[in-house]
Coordinates of C-alpha atoms in Angstrom, one line a residue:
X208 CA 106.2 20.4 166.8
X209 CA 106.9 17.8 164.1
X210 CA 104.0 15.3 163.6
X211 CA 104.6 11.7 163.9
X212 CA 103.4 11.4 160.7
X213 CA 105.5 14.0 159.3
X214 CA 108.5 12.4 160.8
X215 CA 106.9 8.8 159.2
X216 CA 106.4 10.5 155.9
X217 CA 110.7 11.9 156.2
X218 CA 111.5 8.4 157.0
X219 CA 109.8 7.0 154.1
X220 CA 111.1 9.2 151.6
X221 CA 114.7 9.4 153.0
X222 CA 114.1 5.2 152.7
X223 CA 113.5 5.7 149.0
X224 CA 116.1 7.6 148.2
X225 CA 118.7 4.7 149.9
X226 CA 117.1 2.2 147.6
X227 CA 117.0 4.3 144.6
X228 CA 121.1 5.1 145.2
X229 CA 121.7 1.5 146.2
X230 CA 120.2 0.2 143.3
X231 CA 121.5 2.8 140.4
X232 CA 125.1 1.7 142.6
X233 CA 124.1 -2.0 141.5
X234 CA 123.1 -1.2 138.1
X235 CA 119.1 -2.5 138.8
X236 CA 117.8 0.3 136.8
X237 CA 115.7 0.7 139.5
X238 CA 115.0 4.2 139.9
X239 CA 116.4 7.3 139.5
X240 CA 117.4 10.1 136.3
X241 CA 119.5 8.8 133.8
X242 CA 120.7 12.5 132.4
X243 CA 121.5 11.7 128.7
X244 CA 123.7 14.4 125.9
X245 CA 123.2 13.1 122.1
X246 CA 124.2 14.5 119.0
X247 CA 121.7 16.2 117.4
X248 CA 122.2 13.3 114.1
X249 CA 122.4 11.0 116.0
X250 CA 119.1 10.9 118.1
X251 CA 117.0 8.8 116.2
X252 CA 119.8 6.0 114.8
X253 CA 121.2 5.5 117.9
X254 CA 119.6 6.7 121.1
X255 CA 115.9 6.3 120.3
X256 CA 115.7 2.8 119.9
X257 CA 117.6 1.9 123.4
X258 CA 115.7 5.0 125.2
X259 CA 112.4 3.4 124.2
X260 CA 113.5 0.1 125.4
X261 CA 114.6 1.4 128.8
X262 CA 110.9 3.0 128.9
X263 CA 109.6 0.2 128.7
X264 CA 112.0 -2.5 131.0
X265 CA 112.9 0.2 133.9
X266 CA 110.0 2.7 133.6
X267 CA 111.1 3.6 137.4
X268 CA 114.0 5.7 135.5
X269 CA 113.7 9.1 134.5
X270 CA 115.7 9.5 130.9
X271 CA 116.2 13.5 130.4
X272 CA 117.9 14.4 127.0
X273 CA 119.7 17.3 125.7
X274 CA 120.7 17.5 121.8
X275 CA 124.1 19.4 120.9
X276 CA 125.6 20.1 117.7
X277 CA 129.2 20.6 118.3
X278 CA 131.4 18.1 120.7
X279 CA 132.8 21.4 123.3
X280 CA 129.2 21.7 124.2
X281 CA 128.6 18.5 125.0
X282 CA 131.6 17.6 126.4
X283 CA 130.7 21.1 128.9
X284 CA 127.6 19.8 129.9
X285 CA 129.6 16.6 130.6
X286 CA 132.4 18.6 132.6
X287 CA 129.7 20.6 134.5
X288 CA 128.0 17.3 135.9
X289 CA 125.1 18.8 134.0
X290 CA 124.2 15.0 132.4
X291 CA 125.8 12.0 133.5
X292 CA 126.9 10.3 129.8
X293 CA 126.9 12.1 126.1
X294 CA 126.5 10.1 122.5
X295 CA 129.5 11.9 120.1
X296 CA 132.0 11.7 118.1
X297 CA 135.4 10.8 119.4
X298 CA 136.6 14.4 121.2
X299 CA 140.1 14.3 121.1
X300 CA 140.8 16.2 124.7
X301 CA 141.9 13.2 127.1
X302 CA 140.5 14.1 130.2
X303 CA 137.3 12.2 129.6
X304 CA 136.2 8.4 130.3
X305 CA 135.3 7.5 127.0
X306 CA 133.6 3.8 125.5
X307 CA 133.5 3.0 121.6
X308 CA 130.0 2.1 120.4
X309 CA 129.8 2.4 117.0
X310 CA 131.3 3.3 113.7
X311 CA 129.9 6.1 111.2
X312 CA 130.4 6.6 107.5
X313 CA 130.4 9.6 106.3
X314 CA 128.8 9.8 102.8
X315 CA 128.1 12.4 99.7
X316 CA 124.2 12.7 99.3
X317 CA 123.2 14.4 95.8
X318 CA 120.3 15.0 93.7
X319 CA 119.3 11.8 91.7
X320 CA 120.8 12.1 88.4
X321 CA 123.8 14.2 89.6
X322 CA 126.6 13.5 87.9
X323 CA 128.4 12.5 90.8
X324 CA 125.5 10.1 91.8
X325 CA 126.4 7.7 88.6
X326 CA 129.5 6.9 90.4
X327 CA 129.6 3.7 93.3
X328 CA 132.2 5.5 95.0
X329 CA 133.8 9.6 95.0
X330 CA 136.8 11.2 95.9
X331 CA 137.1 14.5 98.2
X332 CA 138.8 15.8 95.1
X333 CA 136.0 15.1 93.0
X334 CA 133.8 17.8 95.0
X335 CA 136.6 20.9 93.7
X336 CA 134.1 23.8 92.1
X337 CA 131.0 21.8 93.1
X338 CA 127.7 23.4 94.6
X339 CA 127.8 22.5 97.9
X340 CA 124.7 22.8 100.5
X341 CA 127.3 23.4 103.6
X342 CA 126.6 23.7 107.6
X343 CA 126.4 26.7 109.6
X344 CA 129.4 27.6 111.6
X345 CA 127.7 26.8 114.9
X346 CA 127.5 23.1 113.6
X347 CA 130.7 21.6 114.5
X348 CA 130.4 19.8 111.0
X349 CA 131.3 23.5 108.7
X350 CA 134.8 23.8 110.7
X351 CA 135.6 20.2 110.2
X352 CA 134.7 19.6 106.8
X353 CA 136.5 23.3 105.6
X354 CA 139.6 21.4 107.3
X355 CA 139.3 18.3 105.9
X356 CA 138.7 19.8 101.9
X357 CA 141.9 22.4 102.8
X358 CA 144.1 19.3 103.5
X359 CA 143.5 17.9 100.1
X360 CA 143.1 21.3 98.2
X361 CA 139.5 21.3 97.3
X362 CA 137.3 24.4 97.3
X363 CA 133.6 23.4 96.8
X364 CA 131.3 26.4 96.0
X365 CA 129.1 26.6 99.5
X366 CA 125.8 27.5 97.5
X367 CA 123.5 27.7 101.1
X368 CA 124.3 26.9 104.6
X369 CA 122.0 24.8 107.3
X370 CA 122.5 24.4 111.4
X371 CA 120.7 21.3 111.6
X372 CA 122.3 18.1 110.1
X373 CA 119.4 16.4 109.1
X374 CA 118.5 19.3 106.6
X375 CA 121.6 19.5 104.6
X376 CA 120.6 15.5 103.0
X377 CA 116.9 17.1 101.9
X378 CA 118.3 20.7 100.4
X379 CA 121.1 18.3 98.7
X380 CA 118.2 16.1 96.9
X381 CA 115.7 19.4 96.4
X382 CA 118.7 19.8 93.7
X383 CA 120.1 22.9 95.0
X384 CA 124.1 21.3 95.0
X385 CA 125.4 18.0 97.1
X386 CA 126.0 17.8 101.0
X387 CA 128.6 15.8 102.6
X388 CA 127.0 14.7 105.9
X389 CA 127.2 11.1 108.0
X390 CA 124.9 8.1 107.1
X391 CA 123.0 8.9 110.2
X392 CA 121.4 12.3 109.0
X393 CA 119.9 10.2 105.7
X394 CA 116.3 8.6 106.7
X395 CA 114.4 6.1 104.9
X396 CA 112.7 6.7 101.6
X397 CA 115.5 9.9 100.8
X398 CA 114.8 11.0 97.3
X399 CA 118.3 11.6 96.1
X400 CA 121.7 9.6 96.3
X401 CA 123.6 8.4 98.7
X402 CA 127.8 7.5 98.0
X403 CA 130.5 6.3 99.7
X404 CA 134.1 8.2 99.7
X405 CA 137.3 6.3 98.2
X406 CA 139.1 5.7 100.2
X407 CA 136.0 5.2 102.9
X408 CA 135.2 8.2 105.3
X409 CA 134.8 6.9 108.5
X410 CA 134.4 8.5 112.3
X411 CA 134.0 6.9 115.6
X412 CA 130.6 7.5 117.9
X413 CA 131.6 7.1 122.0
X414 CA 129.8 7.6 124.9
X415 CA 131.8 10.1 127.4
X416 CA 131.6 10.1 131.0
X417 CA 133.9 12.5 133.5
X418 CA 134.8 9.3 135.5
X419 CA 134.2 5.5 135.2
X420 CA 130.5 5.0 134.6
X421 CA 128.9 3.6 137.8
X422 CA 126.7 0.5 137.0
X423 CA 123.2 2.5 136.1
X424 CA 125.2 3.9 133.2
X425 CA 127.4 1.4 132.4
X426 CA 124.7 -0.5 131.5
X427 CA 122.7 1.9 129.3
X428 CA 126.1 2.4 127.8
X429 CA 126.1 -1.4 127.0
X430 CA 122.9 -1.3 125.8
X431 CA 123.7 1.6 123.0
X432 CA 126.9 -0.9 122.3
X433 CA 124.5 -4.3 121.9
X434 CA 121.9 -2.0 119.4
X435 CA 124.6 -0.2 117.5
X436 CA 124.0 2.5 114.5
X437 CA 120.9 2.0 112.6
X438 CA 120.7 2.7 108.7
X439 CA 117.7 2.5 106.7
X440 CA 118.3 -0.5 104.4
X441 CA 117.3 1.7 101.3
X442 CA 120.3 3.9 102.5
X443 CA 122.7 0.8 102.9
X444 CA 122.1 -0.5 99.7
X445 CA 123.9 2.9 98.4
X446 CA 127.3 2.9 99.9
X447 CA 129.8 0.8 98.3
X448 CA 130.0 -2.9 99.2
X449 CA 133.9 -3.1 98.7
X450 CA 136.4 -1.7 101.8
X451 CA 136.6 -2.4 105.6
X452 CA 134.6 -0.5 108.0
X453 CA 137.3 0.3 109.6
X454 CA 138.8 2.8 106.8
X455 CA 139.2 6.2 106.6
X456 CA 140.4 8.8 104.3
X457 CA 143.7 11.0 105.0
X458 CA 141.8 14.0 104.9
X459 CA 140.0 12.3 108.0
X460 CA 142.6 10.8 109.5
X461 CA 144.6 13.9 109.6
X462 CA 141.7 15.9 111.0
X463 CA 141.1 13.5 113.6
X464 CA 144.8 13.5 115.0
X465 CA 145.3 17.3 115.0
X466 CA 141.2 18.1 115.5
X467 CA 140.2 21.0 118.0
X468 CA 137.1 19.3 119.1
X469 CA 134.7 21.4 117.0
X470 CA 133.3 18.5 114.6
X471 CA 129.7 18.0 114.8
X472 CA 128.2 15.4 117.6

């Protein structure tokens, strides 16, 4: 026989759970697991800032993360119901929800004194024959910068490859060659040089949902919107001051229309 205070205890908890759905259906942040996909860059410029916040406003919600490195794994974990939003790059399969956030530059980091660091701005073409510290093939980043170098006939000379985004910047400034990586894998205080493309490289960063975001996310999403991309001031000071945010080069553009998903999150 059930105790009364078994049955008490089953009340209670099945009462919890009602409020905790009714209020993540209202967007109160008031309980609950907010299950959270990021790319692996983009962890610390754009997620950890708004994930500390939330700690602090709504500690009643649980944030879980998983990291990816290629936008078909995060858009699976999406598709499984395995987290409820994921931080990336514009995929370009259209079965998703998906809400802009931010823009991203993507930049060539080199040794100080490089030759190529004396410029303000350089050209794809500029990189033909150069030692280039590259990305592993399970980055989504090698696949899409091979495509983007193919389209405007440029064969860099891939000197040593690296999985994890952030290491490609430091290997490029150690001196062994240059690294073409986005703005957000270059921290603060980074030894070597940081240019901009001509014409500027630019990518989208989304969130992706399977269906509408209900209000819980929805508002984290707006949050990640409000805060935005951050780049360490030492970093911006780098890029070139001259062009619109909102260019982007043809080798980019071209990529983006006919891309297979593969580019790095």
């Amino acid at each position: 026989m059930v105790s009364r205070a078994c049955r008490a205890d089953g009340l209670q908890a099945r009462d919890r759970a009602t409020l905790v759905r009714s209020a993540r259906a209202s967007g109160q942040a008031a309980g609950g697991v907010l299950r959270l996909a990021c790319a692996q860059s983009l962890t610390a410029p754009l997620l950890a800032a708004v994930v500390r916040q939330w700690h602090r406003r709504h500690p009643e919600v649980a944030i879980t993360l998983r990291e990816s490195t290629a936008v078909d794994e995060a858009l699976g974990y999406v598709d499984s119901d395995e987290v409820d939003v994921a931080v990336l790059t514009a995929p370009s399969a259209g079965r998703f929800t998906v809400t802009a956030l931010a823009q991203e530059e993507i930049a060539l980091v080199a040794p100080s004194g490089h030759p190529l660091a004396e410029r303000t701005a350089v050209r794809l073409e500029d990189l033909g024959g150069v030692p280039l510290v590259h990305f592993a093939p399970d980055n989504g980043l090698s696949a899409w910068l091979d495509q983007s170098f193919a389209r405007v006939g440029v064969h860099p000379e891939t000197v040593m490859r690296t999985s994890v985004t952030a290491t490609a910047p430091q290997l490029a400034a150690a001196g062994l060659g240059v690294a073409v990586c986005p703005v957000s894998a270059v921290g603060h205080g980074f030894p070597g040089a940081v240019r901009s493309f001509s014409p500027r490289w630019v990518r989208k960063l989304v969130a992706v949902t399977s269906t509408e975001p209900d209000p819980l996310v929805a508002r984290f999403v707006g949050d990640l919107r409000q805060h935005g991309l951050s780049v360490p001031r030492d970093v911006r000071n780098q890029l070139a001051p001259d062009g619109t945010p909102g260019e982007t080069s043809p080798a980019a553009a071209e990529a983006a229309h006919s891309g297979t998903g593969r580019e790095q999150t």
